[in-house]
C-alpha positions as a Markdown table, in Angstrom:
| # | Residue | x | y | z |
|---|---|---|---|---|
| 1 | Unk | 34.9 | 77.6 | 83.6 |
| 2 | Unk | 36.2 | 74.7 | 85.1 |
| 3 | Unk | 40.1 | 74.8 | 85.7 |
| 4 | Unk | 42.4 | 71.9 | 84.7 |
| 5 | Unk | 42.8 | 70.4 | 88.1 |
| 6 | Unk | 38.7 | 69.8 | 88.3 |
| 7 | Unk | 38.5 | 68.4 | 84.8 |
| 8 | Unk | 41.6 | 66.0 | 85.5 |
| 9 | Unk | 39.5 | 64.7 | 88.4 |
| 10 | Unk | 43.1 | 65.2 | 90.6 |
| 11 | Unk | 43.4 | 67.3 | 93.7 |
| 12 | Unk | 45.3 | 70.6 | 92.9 |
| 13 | Unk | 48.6 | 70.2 | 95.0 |
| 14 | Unk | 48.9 | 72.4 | 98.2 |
| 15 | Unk | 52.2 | 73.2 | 100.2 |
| 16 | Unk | 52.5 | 71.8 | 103.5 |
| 17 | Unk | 52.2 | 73.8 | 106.7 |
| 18 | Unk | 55.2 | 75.3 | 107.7 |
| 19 | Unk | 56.5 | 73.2 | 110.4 |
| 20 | Unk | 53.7 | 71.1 | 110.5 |
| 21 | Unk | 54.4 | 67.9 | 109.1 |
| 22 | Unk | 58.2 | 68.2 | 110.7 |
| 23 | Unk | 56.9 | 68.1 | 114.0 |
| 24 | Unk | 54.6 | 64.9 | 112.6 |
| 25 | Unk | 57.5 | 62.9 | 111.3 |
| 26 | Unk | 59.2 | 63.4 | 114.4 |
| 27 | Unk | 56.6 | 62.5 | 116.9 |
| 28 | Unk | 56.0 | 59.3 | 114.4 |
| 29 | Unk | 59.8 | 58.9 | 114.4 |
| 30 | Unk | 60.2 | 58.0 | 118.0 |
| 31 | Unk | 62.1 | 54.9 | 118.5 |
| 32 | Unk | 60.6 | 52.4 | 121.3 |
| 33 | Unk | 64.1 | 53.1 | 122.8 |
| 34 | Unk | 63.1 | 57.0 | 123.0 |
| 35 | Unk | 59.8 | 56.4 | 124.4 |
| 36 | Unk | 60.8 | 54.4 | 127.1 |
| 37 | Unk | 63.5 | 56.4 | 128.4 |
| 38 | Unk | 60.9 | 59.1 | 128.2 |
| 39 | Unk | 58.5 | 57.5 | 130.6 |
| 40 | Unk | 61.5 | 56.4 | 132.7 |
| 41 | Unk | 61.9 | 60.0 | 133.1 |
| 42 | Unk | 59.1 | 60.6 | 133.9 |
| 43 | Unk | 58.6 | 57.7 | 136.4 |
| 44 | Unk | 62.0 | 58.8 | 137.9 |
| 45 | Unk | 61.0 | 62.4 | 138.0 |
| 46 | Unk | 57.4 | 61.3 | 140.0 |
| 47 | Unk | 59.9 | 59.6 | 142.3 |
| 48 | Unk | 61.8 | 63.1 | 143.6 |
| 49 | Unk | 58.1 | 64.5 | 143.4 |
| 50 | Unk | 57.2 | 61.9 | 145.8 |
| 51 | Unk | 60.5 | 62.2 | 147.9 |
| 52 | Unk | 60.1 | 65.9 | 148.6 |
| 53 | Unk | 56.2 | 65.9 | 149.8 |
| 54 | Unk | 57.6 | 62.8 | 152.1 |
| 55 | Unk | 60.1 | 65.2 | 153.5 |
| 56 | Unk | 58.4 | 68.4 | 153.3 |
| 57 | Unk | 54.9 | 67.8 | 153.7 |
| 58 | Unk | 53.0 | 70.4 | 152.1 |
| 59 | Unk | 54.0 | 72.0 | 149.1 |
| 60 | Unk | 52.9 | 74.2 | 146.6 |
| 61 | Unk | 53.7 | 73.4 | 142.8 |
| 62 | Unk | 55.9 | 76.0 | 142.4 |
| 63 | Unk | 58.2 | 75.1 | 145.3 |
| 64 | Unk | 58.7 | 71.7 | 144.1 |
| 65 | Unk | 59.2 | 73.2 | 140.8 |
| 66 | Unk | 62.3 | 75.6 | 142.1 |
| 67 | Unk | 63.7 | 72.2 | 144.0 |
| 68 | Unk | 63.4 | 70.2 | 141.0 |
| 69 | Unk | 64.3 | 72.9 | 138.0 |
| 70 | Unk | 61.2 | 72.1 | 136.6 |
| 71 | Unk | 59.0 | 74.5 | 135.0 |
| 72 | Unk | 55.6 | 75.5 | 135.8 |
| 73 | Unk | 54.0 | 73.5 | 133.0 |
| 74 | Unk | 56.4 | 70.2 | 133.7 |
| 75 | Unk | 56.0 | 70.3 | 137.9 |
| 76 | Unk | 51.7 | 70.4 | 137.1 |
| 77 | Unk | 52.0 | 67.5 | 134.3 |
| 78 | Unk | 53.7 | 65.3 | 137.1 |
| 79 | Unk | 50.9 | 66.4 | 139.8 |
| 80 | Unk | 48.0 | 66.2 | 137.1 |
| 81 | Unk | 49.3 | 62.1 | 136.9 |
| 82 | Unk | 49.8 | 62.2 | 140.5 |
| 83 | Unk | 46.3 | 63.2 | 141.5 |
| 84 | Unk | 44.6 | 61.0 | 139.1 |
| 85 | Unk | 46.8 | 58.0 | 140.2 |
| 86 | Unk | 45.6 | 58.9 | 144.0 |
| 87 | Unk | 49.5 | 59.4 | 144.9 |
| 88 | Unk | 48.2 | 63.2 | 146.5 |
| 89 | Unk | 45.8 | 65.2 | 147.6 |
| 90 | Unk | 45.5 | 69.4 | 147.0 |
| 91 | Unk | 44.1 | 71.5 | 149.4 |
| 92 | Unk | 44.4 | 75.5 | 149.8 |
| 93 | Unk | 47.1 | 76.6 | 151.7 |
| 94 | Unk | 47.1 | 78.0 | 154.9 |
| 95 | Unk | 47.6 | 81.8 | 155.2 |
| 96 | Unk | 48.8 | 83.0 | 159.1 |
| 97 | Unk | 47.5 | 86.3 | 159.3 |
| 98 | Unk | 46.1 | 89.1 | 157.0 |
| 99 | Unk | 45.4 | 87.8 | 153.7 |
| 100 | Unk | 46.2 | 89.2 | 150.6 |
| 101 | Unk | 44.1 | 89.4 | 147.5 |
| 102 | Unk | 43.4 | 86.6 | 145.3 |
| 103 | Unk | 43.5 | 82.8 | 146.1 |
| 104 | Unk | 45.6 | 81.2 | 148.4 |
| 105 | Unk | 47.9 | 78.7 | 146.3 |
| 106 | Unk | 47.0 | 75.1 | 146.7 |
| 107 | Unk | 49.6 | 72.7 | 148.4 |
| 108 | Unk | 49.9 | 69.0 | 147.7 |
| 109 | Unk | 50.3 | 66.2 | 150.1 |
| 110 | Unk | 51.4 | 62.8 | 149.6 |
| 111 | Unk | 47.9 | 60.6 | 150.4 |
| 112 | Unk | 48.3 | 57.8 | 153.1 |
| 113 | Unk | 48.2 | 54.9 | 150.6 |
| 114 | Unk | 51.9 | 56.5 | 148.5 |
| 115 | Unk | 53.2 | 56.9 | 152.1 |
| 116 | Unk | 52.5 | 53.2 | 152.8 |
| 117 | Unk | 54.1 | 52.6 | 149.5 |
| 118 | Unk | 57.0 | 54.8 | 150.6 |
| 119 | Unk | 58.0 | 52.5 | 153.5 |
| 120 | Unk | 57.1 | 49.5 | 152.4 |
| 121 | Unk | 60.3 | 47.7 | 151.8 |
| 122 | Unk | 61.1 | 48.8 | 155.5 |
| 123 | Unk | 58.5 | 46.9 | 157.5 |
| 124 | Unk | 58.4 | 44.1 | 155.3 |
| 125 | Unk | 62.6 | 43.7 | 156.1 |
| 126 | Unk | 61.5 | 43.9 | 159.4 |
| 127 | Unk | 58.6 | 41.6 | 159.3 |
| 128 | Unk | 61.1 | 38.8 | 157.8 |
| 129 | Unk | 63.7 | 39.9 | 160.3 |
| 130 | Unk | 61.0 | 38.9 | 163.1 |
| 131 | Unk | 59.8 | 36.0 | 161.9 |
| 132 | Unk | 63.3 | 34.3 | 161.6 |
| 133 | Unk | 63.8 | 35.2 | 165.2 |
| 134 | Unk | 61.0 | 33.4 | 165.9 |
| 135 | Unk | 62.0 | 30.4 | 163.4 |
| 136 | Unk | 65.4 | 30.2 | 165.2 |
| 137 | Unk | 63.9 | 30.2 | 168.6 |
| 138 | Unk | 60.7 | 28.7 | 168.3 |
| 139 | Unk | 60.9 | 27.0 | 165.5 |
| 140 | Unk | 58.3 | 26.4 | 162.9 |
| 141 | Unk | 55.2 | 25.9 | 165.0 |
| 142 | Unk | 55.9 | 29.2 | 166.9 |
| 143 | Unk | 55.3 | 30.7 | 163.1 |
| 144 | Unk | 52.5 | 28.5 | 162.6 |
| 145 | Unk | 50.9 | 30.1 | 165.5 |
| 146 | Unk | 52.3 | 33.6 | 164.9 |
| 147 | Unk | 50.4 | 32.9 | 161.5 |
| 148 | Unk | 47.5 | 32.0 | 162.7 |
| 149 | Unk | 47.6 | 34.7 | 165.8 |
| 150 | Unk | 48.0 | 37.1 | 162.9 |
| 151 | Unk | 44.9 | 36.2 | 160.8 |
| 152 | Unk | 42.5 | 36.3 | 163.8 |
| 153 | Unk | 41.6 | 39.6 | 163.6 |
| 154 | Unk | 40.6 | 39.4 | 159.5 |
| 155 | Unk | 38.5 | 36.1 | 160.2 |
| 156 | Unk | 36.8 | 38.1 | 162.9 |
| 157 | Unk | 35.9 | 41.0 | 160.5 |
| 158 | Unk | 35.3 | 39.6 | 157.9 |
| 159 | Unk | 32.7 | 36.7 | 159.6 |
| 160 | Unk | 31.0 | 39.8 | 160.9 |
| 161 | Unk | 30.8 | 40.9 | 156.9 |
| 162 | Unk | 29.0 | 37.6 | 156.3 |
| 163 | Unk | 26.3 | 37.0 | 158.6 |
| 164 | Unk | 23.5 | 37.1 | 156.0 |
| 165 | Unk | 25.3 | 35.6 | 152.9 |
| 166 | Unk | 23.8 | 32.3 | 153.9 |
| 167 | Unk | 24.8 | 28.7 | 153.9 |
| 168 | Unk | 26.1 | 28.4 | 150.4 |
| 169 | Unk | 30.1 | 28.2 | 149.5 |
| 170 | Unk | 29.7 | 29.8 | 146.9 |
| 171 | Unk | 27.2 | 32.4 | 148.3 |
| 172 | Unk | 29.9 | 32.6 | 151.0 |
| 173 | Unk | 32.7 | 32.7 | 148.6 |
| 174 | Unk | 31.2 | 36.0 | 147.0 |
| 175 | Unk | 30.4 | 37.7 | 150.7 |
| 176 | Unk | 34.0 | 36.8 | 151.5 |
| 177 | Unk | 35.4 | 38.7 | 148.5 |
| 178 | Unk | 33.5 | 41.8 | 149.3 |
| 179 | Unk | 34.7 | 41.9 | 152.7 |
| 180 | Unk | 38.6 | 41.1 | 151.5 |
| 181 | Unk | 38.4 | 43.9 | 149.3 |
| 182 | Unk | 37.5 | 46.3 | 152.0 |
| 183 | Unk | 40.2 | 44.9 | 154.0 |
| 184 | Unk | 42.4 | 45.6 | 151.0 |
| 185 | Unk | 42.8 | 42.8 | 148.9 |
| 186 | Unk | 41.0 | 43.5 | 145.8 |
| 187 | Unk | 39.3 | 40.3 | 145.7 |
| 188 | Unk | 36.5 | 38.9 | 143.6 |
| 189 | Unk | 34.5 | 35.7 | 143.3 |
| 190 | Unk | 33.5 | 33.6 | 139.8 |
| 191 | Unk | 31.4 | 30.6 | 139.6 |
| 192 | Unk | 33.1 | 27.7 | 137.2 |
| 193 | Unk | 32.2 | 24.2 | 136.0 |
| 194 | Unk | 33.9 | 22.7 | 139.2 |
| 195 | Unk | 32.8 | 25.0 | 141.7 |
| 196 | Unk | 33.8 | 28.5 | 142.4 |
| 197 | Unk | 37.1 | 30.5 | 142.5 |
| 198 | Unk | 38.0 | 33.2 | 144.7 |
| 199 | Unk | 40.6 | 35.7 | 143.3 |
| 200 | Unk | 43.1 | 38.1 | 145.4 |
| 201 | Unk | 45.1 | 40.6 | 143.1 |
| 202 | Unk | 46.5 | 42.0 | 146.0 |
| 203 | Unk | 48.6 | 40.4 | 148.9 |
| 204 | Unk | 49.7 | 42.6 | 151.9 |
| 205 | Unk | 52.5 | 40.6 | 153.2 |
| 206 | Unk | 53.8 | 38.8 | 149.7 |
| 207 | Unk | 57.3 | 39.7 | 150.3 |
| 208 | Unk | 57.2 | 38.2 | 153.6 |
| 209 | Unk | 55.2 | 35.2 | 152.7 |
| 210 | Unk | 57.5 | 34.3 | 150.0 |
| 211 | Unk | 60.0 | 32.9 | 152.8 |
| 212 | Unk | 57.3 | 32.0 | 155.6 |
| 213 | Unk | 54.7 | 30.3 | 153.6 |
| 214 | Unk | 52.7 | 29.7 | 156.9 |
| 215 | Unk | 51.3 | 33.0 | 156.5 |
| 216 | Unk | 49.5 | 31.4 | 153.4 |
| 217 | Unk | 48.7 | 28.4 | 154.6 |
| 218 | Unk | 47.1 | 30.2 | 157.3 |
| 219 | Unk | 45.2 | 32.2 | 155.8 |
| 220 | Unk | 44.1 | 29.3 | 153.2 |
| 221 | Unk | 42.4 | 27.9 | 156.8 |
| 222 | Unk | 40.5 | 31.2 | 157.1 |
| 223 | Unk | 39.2 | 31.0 | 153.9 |
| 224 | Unk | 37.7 | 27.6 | 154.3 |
| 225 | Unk | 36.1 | 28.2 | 157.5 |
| 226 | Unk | 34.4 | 31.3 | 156.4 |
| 227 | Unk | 33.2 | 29.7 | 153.1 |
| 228 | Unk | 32.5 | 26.0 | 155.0 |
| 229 | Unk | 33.9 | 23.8 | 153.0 |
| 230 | Unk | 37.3 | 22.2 | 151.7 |
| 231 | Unk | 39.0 | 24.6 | 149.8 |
| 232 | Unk | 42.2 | 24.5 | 147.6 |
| 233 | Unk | 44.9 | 26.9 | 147.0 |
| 234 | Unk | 45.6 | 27.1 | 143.4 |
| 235 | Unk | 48.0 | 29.9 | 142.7 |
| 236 | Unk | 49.7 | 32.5 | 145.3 |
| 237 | Unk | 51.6 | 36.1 | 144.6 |
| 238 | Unk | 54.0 | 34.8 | 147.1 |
| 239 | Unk | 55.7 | 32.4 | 145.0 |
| 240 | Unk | 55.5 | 34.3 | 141.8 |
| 241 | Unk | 52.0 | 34.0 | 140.7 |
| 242 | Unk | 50.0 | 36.9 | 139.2 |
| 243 | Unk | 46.9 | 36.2 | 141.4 |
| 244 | Unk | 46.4 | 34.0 | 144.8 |
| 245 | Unk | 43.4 | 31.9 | 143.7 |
| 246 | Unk | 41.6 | 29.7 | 145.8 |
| 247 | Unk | 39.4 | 26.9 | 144.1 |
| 248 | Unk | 35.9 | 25.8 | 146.1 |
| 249 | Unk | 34.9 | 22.4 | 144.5 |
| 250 | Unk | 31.0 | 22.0 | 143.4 |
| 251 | Unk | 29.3 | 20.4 | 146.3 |
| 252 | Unk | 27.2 | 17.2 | 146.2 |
| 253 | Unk | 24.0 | 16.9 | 147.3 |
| 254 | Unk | 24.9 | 16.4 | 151.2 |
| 255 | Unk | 27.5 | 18.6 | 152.4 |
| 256 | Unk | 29.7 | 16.2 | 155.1 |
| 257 | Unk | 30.8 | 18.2 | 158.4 |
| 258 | Unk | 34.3 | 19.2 | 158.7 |
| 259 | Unk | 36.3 | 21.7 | 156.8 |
| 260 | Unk | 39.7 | 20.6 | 155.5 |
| 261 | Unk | 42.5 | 22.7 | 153.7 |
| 262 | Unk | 44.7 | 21.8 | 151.0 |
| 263 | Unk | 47.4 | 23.8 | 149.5 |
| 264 | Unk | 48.7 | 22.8 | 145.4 |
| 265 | Unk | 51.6 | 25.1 | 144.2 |
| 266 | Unk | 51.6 | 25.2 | 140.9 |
| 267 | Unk | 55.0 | 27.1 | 140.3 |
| 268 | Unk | 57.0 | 24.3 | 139.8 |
């Protein structure tokens, strides 16, 4: 026989789990003011993570644990995030003498690209403090051709990069962005209706450049001779911009000799 609940077509009412839907509410509850003090926490946490292996070198979870008052579970949350972002590397620790049984305990190490990261602010002070010596002494065609000086090296390597990419700008253009990415710019290369773009999301010396736009300027000449043709500079991170994007305009039937740069800011 059918109970009342079934023939009512209604769900018969159950209790909810003890402690269950609490816990829900609360998660749910979280202001935005909560959750971003949370992952300031976290992000300032990652920073004394990241301090310690810079002083320390390696270190095993549980150390940085004890230094930090962190438990067990929070100090390998932080690593976890660490070692997916590429901030360290683990590796077995060393044992000096007879070893005991089980495994050894893994240490972590800060990778080379965090310790770049970890003095960046340093050299790039430095790098401005050099180029307004030479400003003040030289003045600004001694950084013109400390600029240019500078970039040598890159249009070397990356003209090796390109030897079979053709004739082509926009051929070119696409060869070139491979070989700035290896260099460490994250480029890439697009064809649009009035030619091609090439796109940097990364910029080495943006800090610096941001007072000493000859460094751009410079390296806006490299880009045109490696693609042959006139180029123009659209966009830079230098002066605020998300991207540095360089435009190639469509070429006409007969390509004239001659390369020719030209720099638009478009931050005003």
């Amino acid at each position: 026989m059918k109970n009342a609940a079934a023939l009512s077509g209604r769900q018969p009412a159950t209790a909810p789990a003890v402690g269950g839907d609490s816990g829900s509410r609360r998660g749910a509850g979280r202001t935005e003011l909560e959750l971003s003090q949370a992952a300031s926490a976290d992000l300032s946490t990652r920073d004394r993570v990241t301090q310690l292996l810079l002083e320390r070198g390696a270190t095993t979870a549980a150390q940085l644990g004890v230094a930090l008052g962190l438990s067990p579970a929070a100090i390998r949350r932080h690593l976890d995030a660490m070692l997916a972002d590429g901030d360290v590397v683990a590796r077995e620790q060393a044992v000096r003498g007879g070893r005991g049984r089980g495994r050894p305990a893994k240490v972590f190490l800060l990778t080379d690209a965090a310790r770049v990261r970890c003095g960046t602010h340093h050299y790039d002070n430095m790098a401005t403090a050099a180029l307004r010596w030479i400003a003040r002494n030289g003045g600004p065609e001694a950084v013109e051709a400390f600029a240019a000086e500078q970039v040598e090296a890159l249009e070397g390597r990356c003209r090796a990069a390109m030897e079979d990419a053709g004739d082509d700008p926009l051929a070119r253009a696409e060869a070139l962005a491979g070989a700035l990415t290896a260099e460490g710019y994250a480029a890439n290369a697009s064809t649009i209706a009035s030619g091609g773009q090439l796109c940097q999301h990364h910029c080495p010396v943006a800090h610096v450049a941001a007072e000493f736009p000859q460094l751009c300027e410079a390296e806006t000449g490299v880009i045109s001779r490696l693609v042959g043709t006139h180029v123009q500079r659209l966009a830079t991170i230098a002066h605020g911009d998300g991207v540095c994007t360089t435009h190639i305009p469509a070429q006409p039937a007969r390509v004239q000799s001659g390369n020719t740069v030209t720099t638009v800011r478009t931050d005003r």
